[in-house]
mmCIF file of C-alpha atoms in Angstrom:
data_model
loop_
_atom_site.group_PDB
_atom_site.id
_atom_site.type_symbol
_atom_site.label_atom_id
_atom_site.label_comp_id
_atom_site.label_asym_id
_atom_site.label_seq_id
_atom_site.Cartn_x
_atom_site.Cartn_y
_atom_site.Cartn_z
ATOM 1 C CA UNK P 1 2.363 -42.334 2.699
ATOM 2 C CA UNK P 2 1.232 -40.141 -0.161
ATOM 3 C CA UNK P 3 -0.317 -37.535 2.171
ATOM 4 C CA UNK P 4 2.775 -37.658 4.352
ATOM 5 C CA UNK P 5 5.007 -36.892 1.417
ATOM 6 C CA UNK P 6 2.833 -34.168 -0.031
ATOM 7 C CA UNK P 7 2.460 -32.607 3.384
ATOM 8 C CA UNK P 8 6.220 -32.582 3.876
ATOM 9 C CA UNK P 9 6.675 -30.848 0.529
ATOM 10 C CA UNK P 10 4.032 -28.208 1.171
ATOM 11 C CA UNK P 11 5.406 -27.622 4.653
ATOM 12 C CA UNK P 12 8.850 -27.055 3.226
ATOM 13 C CA UNK P 13 7.550 -24.627 0.584
ATOM 14 C CA UNK P 14 5.486 -22.672 3.167
ATOM 15 C CA UNK P 15 8.489 -22.418 5.417
ATOM 16 C CA UNK P 16 10.193 -20.347 2.685
ATOM 17 C CA UNK P 17 7.483 -17.742 3.319
ATOM 18 C CA UNK P 18 7.664 -18.174 7.123
ATOM 19 C CA UNK P 19 4.259 -19.799 7.217
ATOM 20 C CA UNK P 20 3.599 -22.843 9.439
ATOM 21 C CA UNK P 21 0.904 -25.509 9.164
ATOM 22 C CA UNK P 22 -1.323 -25.310 12.258
ATOM 23 C CA UNK P 23 0.938 -22.666 13.772
ATOM 24 C CA UNK P 24 -0.097 -20.073 16.335
ATOM 25 C CA UNK P 25 0.611 -16.888 14.321
ATOM 26 C CA UNK P 26 -2.249 -15.139 12.475
ATOM 27 C CA UNK P 27 -0.683 -15.747 9.046
ATOM 28 C CA UNK P 28 -0.188 -19.492 9.696
ATOM 29 C CA UNK P 29 -2.662 -21.802 7.984
ATOM 30 C CA UNK P 30 -4.954 -24.147 9.960
ATOM 31 C CA UNK P 31 -5.579 -27.372 8.060
ATOM 32 C CA UNK P 32 -8.906 -29.168 8.487
ATOM 33 C CA UNK P 33 -8.605 -31.687 5.672
ATOM 34 C CA UNK P 34 -5.320 -33.150 4.576
ATOM 35 C CA UNK P 35 -6.423 -33.423 0.989
ATOM 36 C CA UNK P 36 -5.322 -29.798 0.757
ATOM 37 C CA UNK P 37 -1.660 -30.842 0.262
ATOM 38 C CA UNK P 38 -2.243 -32.820 -2.912
ATOM 39 C CA UNK P 39 -4.584 -30.113 -4.233
ATOM 40 C CA UNK P 40 -1.913 -27.441 -3.786
ATOM 41 C CA UNK P 41 0.892 -29.474 -5.359
ATOM 42 C CA UNK P 42 -1.244 -30.684 -8.255
ATOM 43 C CA UNK P 43 -3.149 -27.503 -9.095
ATOM 44 C CA UNK P 44 -1.018 -24.715 -7.541
ATOM 45 C CA UNK P 45 -2.984 -21.516 -6.939
ATOM 46 C CA UNK P 46 -6.112 -23.076 -8.332
ATOM 47 C CA UNK P 47 -5.942 -25.846 -5.762
ATOM 48 C CA UNK P 48 -5.013 -23.456 -3.001
ATOM 49 C CA UNK P 49 -8.138 -21.361 -3.633
ATOM 50 C CA UNK P 50 -10.491 -24.250 -4.277
ATOM 51 C CA UNK P 51 -9.470 -26.045 -1.102
ATOM 52 C CA UNK P 52 -10.084 -22.842 0.870
ATOM 53 C CA UNK P 53 -13.541 -22.510 -0.633
ATOM 54 C CA UNK P 54 -14.262 -26.118 0.300
ATOM 55 C CA UNK P 55 -13.314 -25.367 3.884
ATOM 56 C CA UNK P 56 -10.223 -27.570 3.954
ATOM 57 C CA UNK P 57 -8.096 -24.896 5.628
ATOM 58 C CA UNK P 58 -8.356 -21.445 7.198
ATOM 59 C CA UNK P 59 -6.123 -18.539 8.095
ATOM 60 C CA UNK P 60 -6.842 -15.699 10.522
ATOM 61 C CA UNK P 61 -5.010 -13.143 8.361
ATOM 62 C CA UNK P 62 -5.302 -14.559 4.882
ATOM 63 C CA UNK P 63 -4.185 -11.309 3.262
ATOM 64 C CA UNK P 64 -0.955 -11.392 5.338
ATOM 65 C CA UNK P 65 -0.449 -15.034 4.415
ATOM 66 C CA UNK P 66 -0.762 -14.256 0.707
ATOM 67 C CA UNK P 67 1.581 -11.286 0.981
ATOM 68 C CA UNK P 68 4.247 -13.582 2.430
ATOM 69 C CA UNK P 69 3.705 -16.154 -0.322
ATOM 70 C CA UNK P 70 4.083 -13.443 -2.983
ATOM 71 C CA UNK P 71 7.244 -12.002 -1.451
ATOM 72 C CA UNK P 72 8.749 -15.438 -1.166
ATOM 73 C CA UNK P 73 8.093 -15.936 -4.906
ATOM 74 C CA UNK P 74 6.774 -19.474 -4.370
ATOM 75 C CA UNK P 75 5.032 -19.304 -7.745
ATOM 76 C CA UNK P 76 8.422 -19.345 -9.457
ATOM 77 C CA UNK P 77 9.855 -22.099 -7.197
ATOM 78 C CA UNK P 78 7.196 -24.625 -8.338
ATOM 79 C CA UNK P 79 7.691 -26.319 -11.654
ATOM 80 C CA UNK P 80 5.197 -25.614 -14.435
ATOM 81 C CA UNK P 81 2.297 -28.044 -14.226
ATOM 82 C CA UNK P 82 1.518 -30.180 -17.310
ATOM 83 C CA UNK P 83 -0.391 -28.298 -19.960
ATOM 84 C CA UNK P 84 0.777 -24.820 -18.979
ATOM 85 C CA UNK P 85 2.904 -24.280 -22.099
ATOM 86 C CA UNK P 86 -0.009 -25.477 -24.271
ATOM 87 C CA UNK P 87 -2.253 -22.961 -22.470
ATOM 88 C CA UNK P 88 0.175 -20.145 -23.141
ATOM 89 C CA UNK P 89 0.406 -21.181 -26.831
ATOM 90 C CA UNK P 90 -3.410 -21.171 -27.071
ATOM 91 C CA UNK P 91 -3.569 -17.619 -25.641
ATOM 92 C CA UNK P 92 -0.996 -16.455 -28.219
ATOM 93 C CA UNK P 93 -3.022 -17.869 -31.114
ATOM 94 C CA UNK P 94 -6.563 -17.182 -29.915
ATOM 95 C CA UNK P 95 -8.350 -14.040 -28.808
ATOM 96 C CA UNK P 96 -10.140 -14.814 -25.539
ATOM 97 C CA UNK P 97 -11.596 -11.268 -25.227
ATOM 98 C CA UNK P 98 -13.755 -11.162 -28.373
ATOM 99 C CA UNK P 99 -17.105 -9.420 -28.260
ATOM 100 C CA UNK P 100 -18.932 -12.653 -27.476
ATOM 101 C CA UNK P 101 -16.409 -13.879 -24.935
ATOM 102 C CA UNK P 102 -16.223 -10.456 -23.245
ATOM 103 C CA UNK P 103 -19.839 -10.942 -22.156
ATOM 104 C CA UNK P 104 -18.781 -13.868 -19.951
ATOM 105 C CA UNK P 105 -17.293 -11.649 -17.271
ATOM 106 C CA UNK P 106 -20.460 -9.497 -17.204
ATOM 107 C CA UNK P 107 -22.670 -12.514 -16.809
ATOM 108 C CA UNK P 108 -20.504 -14.387 -14.230
ATOM 109 C CA UNK P 109 -19.302 -11.417 -12.185
ATOM 110 C CA UNK P 110 -20.869 -8.008 -12.668
ATOM 111 C CA UNK P 111 -24.379 -9.438 -13.031
ATOM 112 C CA UNK P 112 -24.148 -11.524 -9.867
ATOM 113 C CA UNK P 113 -26.509 -9.085 -8.194
ATOM 114 C CA UNK P 114 -26.606 -5.365 -7.501
ATOM 115 C CA UNK P 115 -27.471 -6.178 -3.858
ATOM 116 C CA UNK P 116 -24.048 -7.772 -3.384
ATOM 117 C CA UNK P 117 -22.123 -4.768 -4.750
ATOM 118 C CA UNK P 118 -24.333 -2.218 -2.951
ATOM 119 C CA UNK P 119 -23.509 -3.943 0.336
ATOM 120 C CA UNK P 120 -19.786 -4.164 -0.405
ATOM 121 C CA UNK P 121 -18.927 -0.917 -2.167
ATOM 122 C CA UNK P 122 -19.032 2.718 -1.054
ATOM 123 C CA UNK P 123 -21.920 5.114 -1.605
ATOM 124 C CA UNK P 124 -20.522 6.085 -5.071
ATOM 125 C CA UNK P 125 -20.438 2.415 -6.087
ATOM 126 C CA UNK P 126 -16.811 2.575 -7.198
ATOM 127 C CA UNK P 127 -15.352 -0.908 -7.925
ATOM 128 C CA UNK P 128 -11.728 0.110 -8.236
ATOM 129 C CA UNK P 129 -8.794 1.237 -6.062
ATOM 130 C CA UNK P 130 -9.468 4.263 -3.809
ATOM 131 C CA UNK P 131 -7.033 7.076 -3.238
ATOM 132 C CA UNK P 132 -5.912 6.955 0.418
ATOM 133 C CA UNK P 133 -3.356 9.748 0.430
ATOM 134 C CA UNK P 134 -5.450 11.814 2.862
ATOM 135 C CA UNK P 135 -8.458 9.578 3.439
ATOM 136 C CA UNK P 136 -9.159 7.395 6.507
ATOM 137 C CA UNK P 137 -12.259 5.569 5.240
ATOM 138 C CA UNK P 138 -13.524 3.967 2.035
ATOM 139 C CA UNK P 139 -16.064 6.625 1.163
ATOM 140 C CA UNK P 140 -13.531 9.442 1.358
ATOM 141 C CA UNK P 141 -10.869 7.408 -0.525
ATOM 142 C CA UNK P 142 -13.256 6.908 -3.416
ATOM 143 C CA UNK P 143 -14.383 10.537 -3.442
ATOM 144 C CA UNK P 144 -10.706 11.578 -3.452
ATOM 145 C CA UNK P 145 -10.091 9.159 -6.375
ATOM 146 C CA UNK P 146 -12.996 10.628 -8.369
ATOM 147 C CA UNK P 147 -11.722 14.150 -7.652
ATOM 148 C CA UNK P 148 -8.259 13.093 -8.752
ATOM 149 C CA UNK P 149 -9.599 11.737 -12.043
ATOM 150 C CA UNK P 150 -11.640 14.882 -12.761
ATOM 151 C CA UNK P 151 -8.696 17.180 -11.971
ATOM 152 C CA UNK P 152 -6.313 15.181 -14.156
ATOM 153 C CA UNK P 153 -8.762 15.442 -17.025
ATOM 154 C CA UNK P 154 -9.074 19.198 -16.495
ATOM 155 C CA UNK P 155 -12.872 18.900 -16.694
ATOM 156 C CA UNK P 156 -14.818 22.141 -17.271
ATOM 157 C CA UNK P 157 -18.568 22.904 -17.518
ATOM 158 C CA UNK P 158 -20.071 22.031 -20.895
ATOM 159 C CA UNK P 159 -17.560 19.320 -21.757
ATOM 160 C CA UNK P 160 -18.666 15.958 -23.024
ATOM 161 C CA UNK P 161 -17.101 13.001 -21.133
ATOM 162 C CA UNK P 162 -17.045 9.369 -22.190
ATOM 163 C CA UNK P 163 -16.686 6.750 -19.446
ATOM 164 C CA UNK P 164 -15.615 3.415 -20.944
ATOM 165 C CA UNK P 165 -16.740 0.698 -18.496
ATOM 166 C CA UNK P 166 -18.857 3.006 -16.399
ATOM 167 C CA UNK P 167 -19.932 0.439 -13.822
ATOM 168 C CA UNK P 168 -22.796 1.679 -11.703
ATOM 169 C CA UNK P 169 -22.337 5.300 -12.845
ATOM 170 C CA UNK P 170 -20.049 6.505 -10.042
ATOM 171 C CA UNK P 171 -17.738 8.705 -12.149
ATOM 172 C CA UNK P 172 -20.542 9.871 -14.448
ATOM 173 C CA UNK P 173 -22.670 11.043 -11.523
ATOM 174 C CA UNK P 174 -19.746 12.659 -9.670
ATOM 175 C CA UNK P 175 -18.481 14.484 -12.786
ATOM 176 C CA UNK P 176 -21.946 15.708 -13.820
ATOM 177 C CA UNK P 177 -22.825 16.956 -10.363
ATOM 178 C CA UNK P 178 -19.470 18.546 -9.477
ATOM 179 C CA UNK P 179 -18.017 19.666 -12.812
ATOM 180 C CA UNK P 180 -21.065 20.428 -14.934
ATOM 181 C CA UNK P 181 -20.180 17.986 -17.740
ATOM 182 C CA UNK P 182 -22.396 15.828 -19.945
ATOM 183 C CA UNK P 183 -21.536 12.133 -19.727
ATOM 184 C CA UNK P 184 -21.961 9.009 -21.812
ATOM 185 C CA UNK P 185 -21.211 5.806 -19.891
ATOM 186 C CA UNK P 186 -20.906 2.417 -21.562
ATOM 187 C CA UNK P 187 -20.995 -1.006 -19.887
ATOM 188 C CA UNK P 188 -21.628 -4.582 -21.040
ATOM 189 C CA UNK P 189 -23.379 -5.504 -17.764
ATOM 190 C CA UNK P 190 -27.160 -5.454 -17.869
ATOM 191 C CA UNK P 191 -27.495 -5.051 -14.112
ATOM 192 C CA UNK P 192 -24.902 -2.290 -13.966
ATOM 193 C CA UNK P 193 -26.686 -0.379 -16.699
ATOM 194 C CA UNK P 194 -30.068 -0.662 -14.945
ATOM 195 C CA UNK P 195 -28.804 0.585 -11.592
ATOM 196 C CA UNK P 196 -26.570 3.296 -13.142
ATOM 197 C CA UNK P 197 -29.605 4.705 -14.957
ATOM 198 C CA UNK P 198 -31.542 4.867 -11.727
ATOM 199 C CA UNK P 199 -28.672 6.543 -9.859
ATOM 200 C CA UNK P 200 -28.044 9.098 -12.635
ATOM 201 C CA UNK P 201 -31.678 9.971 -13.236
ATOM 202 C CA UNK P 202 -32.373 13.645 -13.998
ATOM 203 C CA UNK P 203 -28.654 14.315 -14.754
ATOM 204 C CA UNK P 204 -27.140 14.966 -18.214
ATOM 205 C CA UNK P 205 -25.951 11.358 -18.355
ATOM 206 C CA UNK P 206 -26.637 8.615 -20.886
ATOM 207 C CA UNK P 207 -25.867 5.039 -19.823
ATOM 208 C CA UNK P 208 -25.531 2.617 -22.731
ATOM 209 C CA UNK P 209 -25.364 -1.166 -22.825
ATOM 210 C CA UNK P 210 -22.579 -1.149 -25.415
ATOM 211 C CA UNK P 211 -19.242 -2.675 -26.267
ATOM 212 C CA UNK P 212 -16.326 -0.219 -26.468
ATOM 213 C CA UNK P 213 -15.536 -1.438 -29.976
ATOM 214 C CA UNK P 214 -18.817 0.052 -31.253
ATOM 215 C CA UNK P 215 -17.936 3.632 -30.195
ATOM 216 C CA UNK P 216 -17.414 6.108 -33.013
ATOM 217 C CA UNK P 217 -18.227 9.678 -31.947
ATOM 218 C CA UNK P 218 -16.286 12.543 -30.478
ATOM 219 C CA UNK P 219 -15.814 13.529 -26.839
ATOM 220 C CA UNK P 220 -13.827 16.265 -25.123
ATOM 221 C CA UNK P 221 -12.535 13.859 -22.459
ATOM 222 C CA UNK P 222 -12.439 10.086 -22.082
ATOM 223 C CA UNK P 223 -11.893 8.066 -18.905
ATOM 224 C CA UNK P 224 -11.746 4.323 -18.259
ATOM 225 C CA UNK P 225 -11.513 3.163 -14.665
ATOM 226 C CA UNK P 226 -11.005 -0.516 -13.866
ATOM 227 C CA UNK P 227 -12.159 -1.847 -17.202
ATOM 228 C CA UNK P 228 -8.906 -2.323 -19.165
ATOM 229 C CA UNK P 229 -8.202 -5.515 -17.195
ATOM 230 C CA UNK P 230 -10.894 -7.173 -19.350
ATOM 231 C CA UNK P 231 -9.593 -6.009 -22.741
ATOM 232 C CA UNK P 232 -6.867 -8.626 -23.316
ATOM 233 C CA UNK P 233 -3.406 -8.077 -24.825
ATOM 234 C CA UNK P 234 -4.497 -8.961 -28.347
ATOM 235 C CA UNK P 235 -6.953 -6.060 -28.209
ATOM 236 C CA UNK P 236 -4.853 -3.384 -26.519
ATOM 237 C CA UNK P 237 -3.890 -1.654 -29.785
ATOM 238 C CA UNK P 238 -7.469 -1.704 -31.114
ATOM 239 C CA UNK P 239 -8.745 -0.323 -27.836
ATOM 240 C CA UNK P 240 -6.359 2.651 -28.111
ATOM 241 C CA UNK P 241 -7.410 3.163 -31.716
ATOM 242 C CA UNK P 242 -11.032 3.387 -30.632
ATOM 243 C CA UNK P 243 -10.065 5.993 -28.003
ATOM 244 C CA UNK P 244 -8.021 7.830 -30.652
ATOM 245 C CA UNK P 245 -10.985 8.164 -33.035
ATOM 246 C CA UNK P 246 -13.352 9.268 -30.256
ATOM 247 C CA UNK P 247 -11.113 11.857 -28.556
ATOM 248 C CA UNK P 248 -11.385 15.516 -29.628
ATOM 249 C CA UNK P 249 -8.160 17.034 -30.998
ATOM 250 C CA UNK P 250 -7.410 18.917 -27.786
ATOM 251 C CA UNK P 251 -8.771 16.199 -25.565
ATOM 252 C CA UNK P 252 -7.335 14.136 -22.726
ATOM 253 C CA UNK P 253 -7.714 10.450 -21.991
ATOM 254 C CA UNK P 254 -7.280 8.942 -18.492
ATOM 255 C CA UNK P 255 -6.736 5.224 -18.084
ATOM 256 C CA UNK P 256 -6.968 3.714 -14.581
ATOM 257 C CA UNK P 257 -5.934 0.071 -14.596
ATOM 258 C CA UNK P 258 -4.291 -2.683 -12.598
ATOM 259 C CA UNK P 259 -0.883 -3.425 -14.059
ATOM 260 C CA UNK P 260 1.417 -6.407 -14.127
ATOM 261 C CA UNK P 261 5.150 -6.304 -13.283
ATOM 262 C CA UNK P 262 5.784 -8.663 -16.227
ATOM 263 C CA UNK P 263 4.358 -9.029 -19.706
ATOM 264 C CA UNK P 264 2.047 -12.033 -20.019
ATOM 265 C CA UNK P 265 -0.182 -13.458 -22.680
ATOM 266 C CA UNK P 266 -2.507 -15.314 -20.285
ATOM 267 C CA UNK P 267 -4.136 -14.478 -16.995
ATOM 268 C CA UNK P 268 -1.569 -14.672 -14.174
ATOM 269 C CA UNK P 269 -3.964 -16.298 -11.651
ATOM 270 C CA UNK P 270 -5.885 -19.419 -12.667
ATOM 271 C CA UNK P 271 -8.221 -19.296 -9.674
ATOM 272 C CA UNK P 272 -9.293 -15.699 -10.361
ATOM 273 C CA UNK P 273 -9.761 -16.495 -14.064
ATOM 274 C CA UNK P 274 -11.934 -19.512 -13.315
ATOM 275 C CA UNK P 275 -14.095 -18.190 -10.456
ATOM 276 C CA UNK P 276 -13.999 -14.388 -10.475
ATOM 277 C CA UNK P 277 -12.861 -12.668 -13.693
ATOM 278 C CA UNK P 278 -13.122 -14.924 -16.759
ATOM 279 C CA UNK P 279 -10.620 -13.975 -19.469
ATOM 280 C CA UNK P 280 -9.067 -11.260 -17.310
ATOM 281 C CA UNK P 281 -5.514 -10.094 -17.968
ATOM 282 C CA UNK P 282 -3.318 -7.356 -16.527
ATOM 283 C CA UNK P 283 -1.211 -5.236 -18.919
ATOM 284 C CA UNK P 284 2.478 -4.520 -18.377
ATOM 285 C CA UNK P 285 4.257 -1.257 -18.917
ATOM 286 C CA UNK P 286 5.781 -2.676 -22.104
ATOM 287 C CA UNK P 287 2.416 -3.778 -23.437
ATOM 288 C CA UNK P 288 0.758 -0.483 -22.621
ATOM 289 C CA UNK P 289 3.529 1.535 -24.172
ATOM 290 C CA UNK P 290 3.316 -0.473 -27.380
ATOM 291 C CA UNK P 291 -0.478 -0.135 -27.468
ATOM 292 C CA UNK P 292 -0.423 3.683 -27.734
ATOM 293 C CA UNK P 293 2.895 4.204 -29.493
ATOM 294 C CA UNK P 294 2.458 6.662 -32.445
ATOM 295 C CA UNK P 295 -1.145 7.218 -31.311
ATOM 296 C CA UNK P 296 -0.745 9.304 -28.162
ATOM 297 C CA UNK P 297 1.707 11.289 -26.074
ATOM 298 C CA UNK P 298 1.978 10.176 -22.457
ATOM 299 C CA UNK P 299 1.434 13.228 -20.220
ATOM 300 C CA UNK P 300 1.405 11.497 -16.829
ATOM 301 C CA UNK P 301 1.793 8.050 -15.238
ATOM 302 C CA UNK P 302 1.050 7.555 -11.540
ATOM 303 C CA UNK P 303 1.298 4.357 -9.494
ATOM 304 C CA UNK P 304 -0.657 3.989 -6.259
ATOM 305 C CA UNK P 305 -0.992 0.224 -6.135
ATOM 306 C CA UNK P 306 -0.306 0.154 -2.381
ATOM 307 C CA UNK P 307 -3.683 1.844 -1.863
ATOM 308 C CA UNK P 308 -5.542 -1.189 -3.155
ATOM 309 C CA UNK P 309 -4.863 -3.154 0.056
ATOM 310 C CA UNK P 310 -6.948 -0.818 2.305
ATOM 311 C CA UNK P 311 -9.574 -0.693 -0.491
ATOM 312 C CA UNK P 312 -9.949 -4.455 -0.685
ATOM 313 C CA UNK P 313 -9.884 -4.836 3.101
ATOM 314 C CA UNK P 314 -12.693 -2.292 3.384
ATOM 315 C CA UNK P 315 -14.724 -4.241 0.816
ATOM 316 C CA UNK P 316 -14.041 -7.409 2.745
ATOM 317 C CA UNK P 317 -15.253 -5.811 5.974
ATOM 318 C CA UNK P 318 -18.395 -4.415 4.437
ATOM 319 C CA UNK P 319 -19.205 -7.702 2.662
ATOM 320 C CA UNK P 320 -19.016 -9.611 5.921
ATOM 321 C CA UNK P 321 -20.922 -6.897 7.865
ATOM 322 C CA UNK P 322 -23.825 -7.349 5.462
ATOM 323 C CA UNK P 323 -23.601 -11.145 5.183
ATOM 324 C CA UNK P 324 -26.821 -11.719 7.137
ATOM 325 C CA UNK P 325 -28.854 -10.052 4.418
ATOM 326 C CA UNK P 326 -26.895 -11.800 1.652
ATOM 327 C CA UNK P 327 -26.464 -15.348 2.932
ATOM 328 C CA UNK P 328 -29.877 -16.744 1.949
ATOM 329 C CA UNK P 329 -29.313 -15.800 -1.724
ATOM 330 C CA UNK P 330 -25.573 -16.564 -2.040
ATOM 331 C CA UNK P 331 -24.802 -19.351 0.441
ATOM 332 C CA UNK P 332 -21.864 -20.280 2.623
ATOM 333 C CA UNK P 333 -19.571 -21.586 -0.138
ATOM 334 C CA UNK P 334 -19.944 -18.287 -1.953
ATOM 335 C CA UNK P 335 -18.985 -16.456 1.226
ATOM 336 C CA UNK P 336 -15.739 -18.416 1.402
ATOM 337 C CA UNK P 337 -15.060 -17.970 -2.307
ATOM 338 C CA UNK P 338 -15.672 -14.206 -2.141
ATOM 339 C CA UNK P 339 -13.544 -13.826 0.986
ATOM 340 C CA UNK P 340 -10.672 -15.653 -0.702
ATOM 341 C CA UNK P 341 -11.049 -13.374 -3.707
ATOM 342 C CA UNK P 342 -10.943 -10.173 -1.658
ATOM 343 C CA UNK P 343 -8.249 -11.234 0.788
ATOM 344 C CA UNK P 344 -5.951 -12.960 -1.704
ATOM 345 C CA UNK P 345 -6.075 -9.862 -3.973
ATOM 346 C CA UNK P 346 -5.392 -7.642 -0.960
ATOM 347 C CA UNK P 347 -2.388 -9.764 -0.085
ATOM 348 C CA UNK P 348 -1.112 -9.753 -3.652
ATOM 349 C CA UNK P 349 -1.362 -5.971 -3.850
ATOM 350 C CA UNK P 350 0.319 -5.542 -0.491
ATOM 351 C CA UNK P 351 3.115 -7.771 -1.759
ATOM 352 C CA UNK P 352 3.322 -5.564 -4.856
ATOM 353 C CA UNK P 353 2.616 -8.500 -7.125
ATOM 354 C CA UNK P 354 0.760 -6.027 -9.311
ATOM 355 C CA UNK P 355 0.207 -2.226 -9.409
ATOM 356 C CA UNK P 356 -2.496 0.351 -9.999
ATOM 357 C CA UNK P 357 -1.735 2.912 -12.648
ATOM 358 C CA UNK P 358 -3.420 6.138 -13.740
ATOM 359 C CA UNK P 359 -2.140 7.240 -17.147
ATOM 360 C CA UNK P 360 -3.066 10.512 -18.951
ATOM 361 C CA UNK P 361 -2.682 10.629 -22.721
ATOM 362 C CA UNK P 362 -3.115 13.363 -25.321
ATOM 363 C CA UNK P 363 -3.056 13.290 -29.113
ATOM 364 C CA UNK P 364 0.119 15.239 -29.752
ATOM 365 C CA UNK P 365 1.086 16.695 -26.386
ATOM 366 C CA UNK P 366 -0.691 19.641 -24.804
ATOM 367 C CA UNK P 367 0.574 23.207 -25.174
ATOM 368 C CA UNK P 368 2.950 24.013 -22.354
ATOM 369 C CA UNK P 369 3.452 21.688 -19.382
ATOM 370 C CA UNK P 370 0.839 19.273 -18.170
ATOM 371 C CA UNK P 371 0.429 19.739 -14.418
ATOM 372 C CA UNK P 372 -0.982 16.558 -12.947
ATOM 373 C CA UNK P 373 -3.019 16.436 -9.747
ATOM 374 C CA UNK P 374 -1.673 14.302 -6.888
#
């Protein structure tokens, strides 16, 4: 009786997104274990993702399914589960992105293994949204994104560039090779630092294992691509103050980040926070504006969040193409977990649940008009 009732409720909710249980369309879900219904009602998105990882259900086009769920706003149609308000209060009072806690995402995600990310990412090892305006493949989309960043920063030979959250050195290598700049890249991931140093060998690039809060030296240009999602709203202002003290008087700062449509004080997605990005949080326009008010002038703000769907789908394709060489180390449950991560994020971005922003800031406004690359 319990399963029957929970199934009926889940079926009714899914119908609001035009999704059927065991239907014939590619976005319909195929249930293999009826425990999924209670898991979804009791734990919401956490139960939805965990039950998929356990193999309790499948979907031929999971990204499309998630897009429909997002557009139907089912998240807001479900009542808050017990403890949610207490969780929000804790996030208001506590800082979950301290120096010690910030290492958790490096250890649990970025240090999973360079082999995984080398298989999944493009040749430049860029782990952020590509720029698909003119591109038709992942490699070109990431090259175009790197070119876009360098042009927006007005890089010139001899400049010193700081890359906060440098990953595997993709921007550092591209900028040094194509724009003749010297680069310092900082990351808190041991494995990222090791591979970035190998990839940037014999170039004027220094890769440091360093927290952004420790930076206190001057650079002509500063960029941060896909790292701000780990800063946390209680640290946004301090982050901008660090950039302020490190940016030369006539310098430019480019921030590339995922962005939320609403202001939150806790991570929006419990499943992602638990299994993929511990302590992650997306900033809103309001929160970002407040973080650099009276510190910087905003020269440019571009949104190309729709481009994250093809980026994530390309990562998903490459991950599964290379699964034979990864499966012994990572195992079948990890494959399902990682596929849910990539496809659910792709669906969320396609449903415009969140955005991708590139923001260019200067100290006091540049002389004349800032002409942004597009």
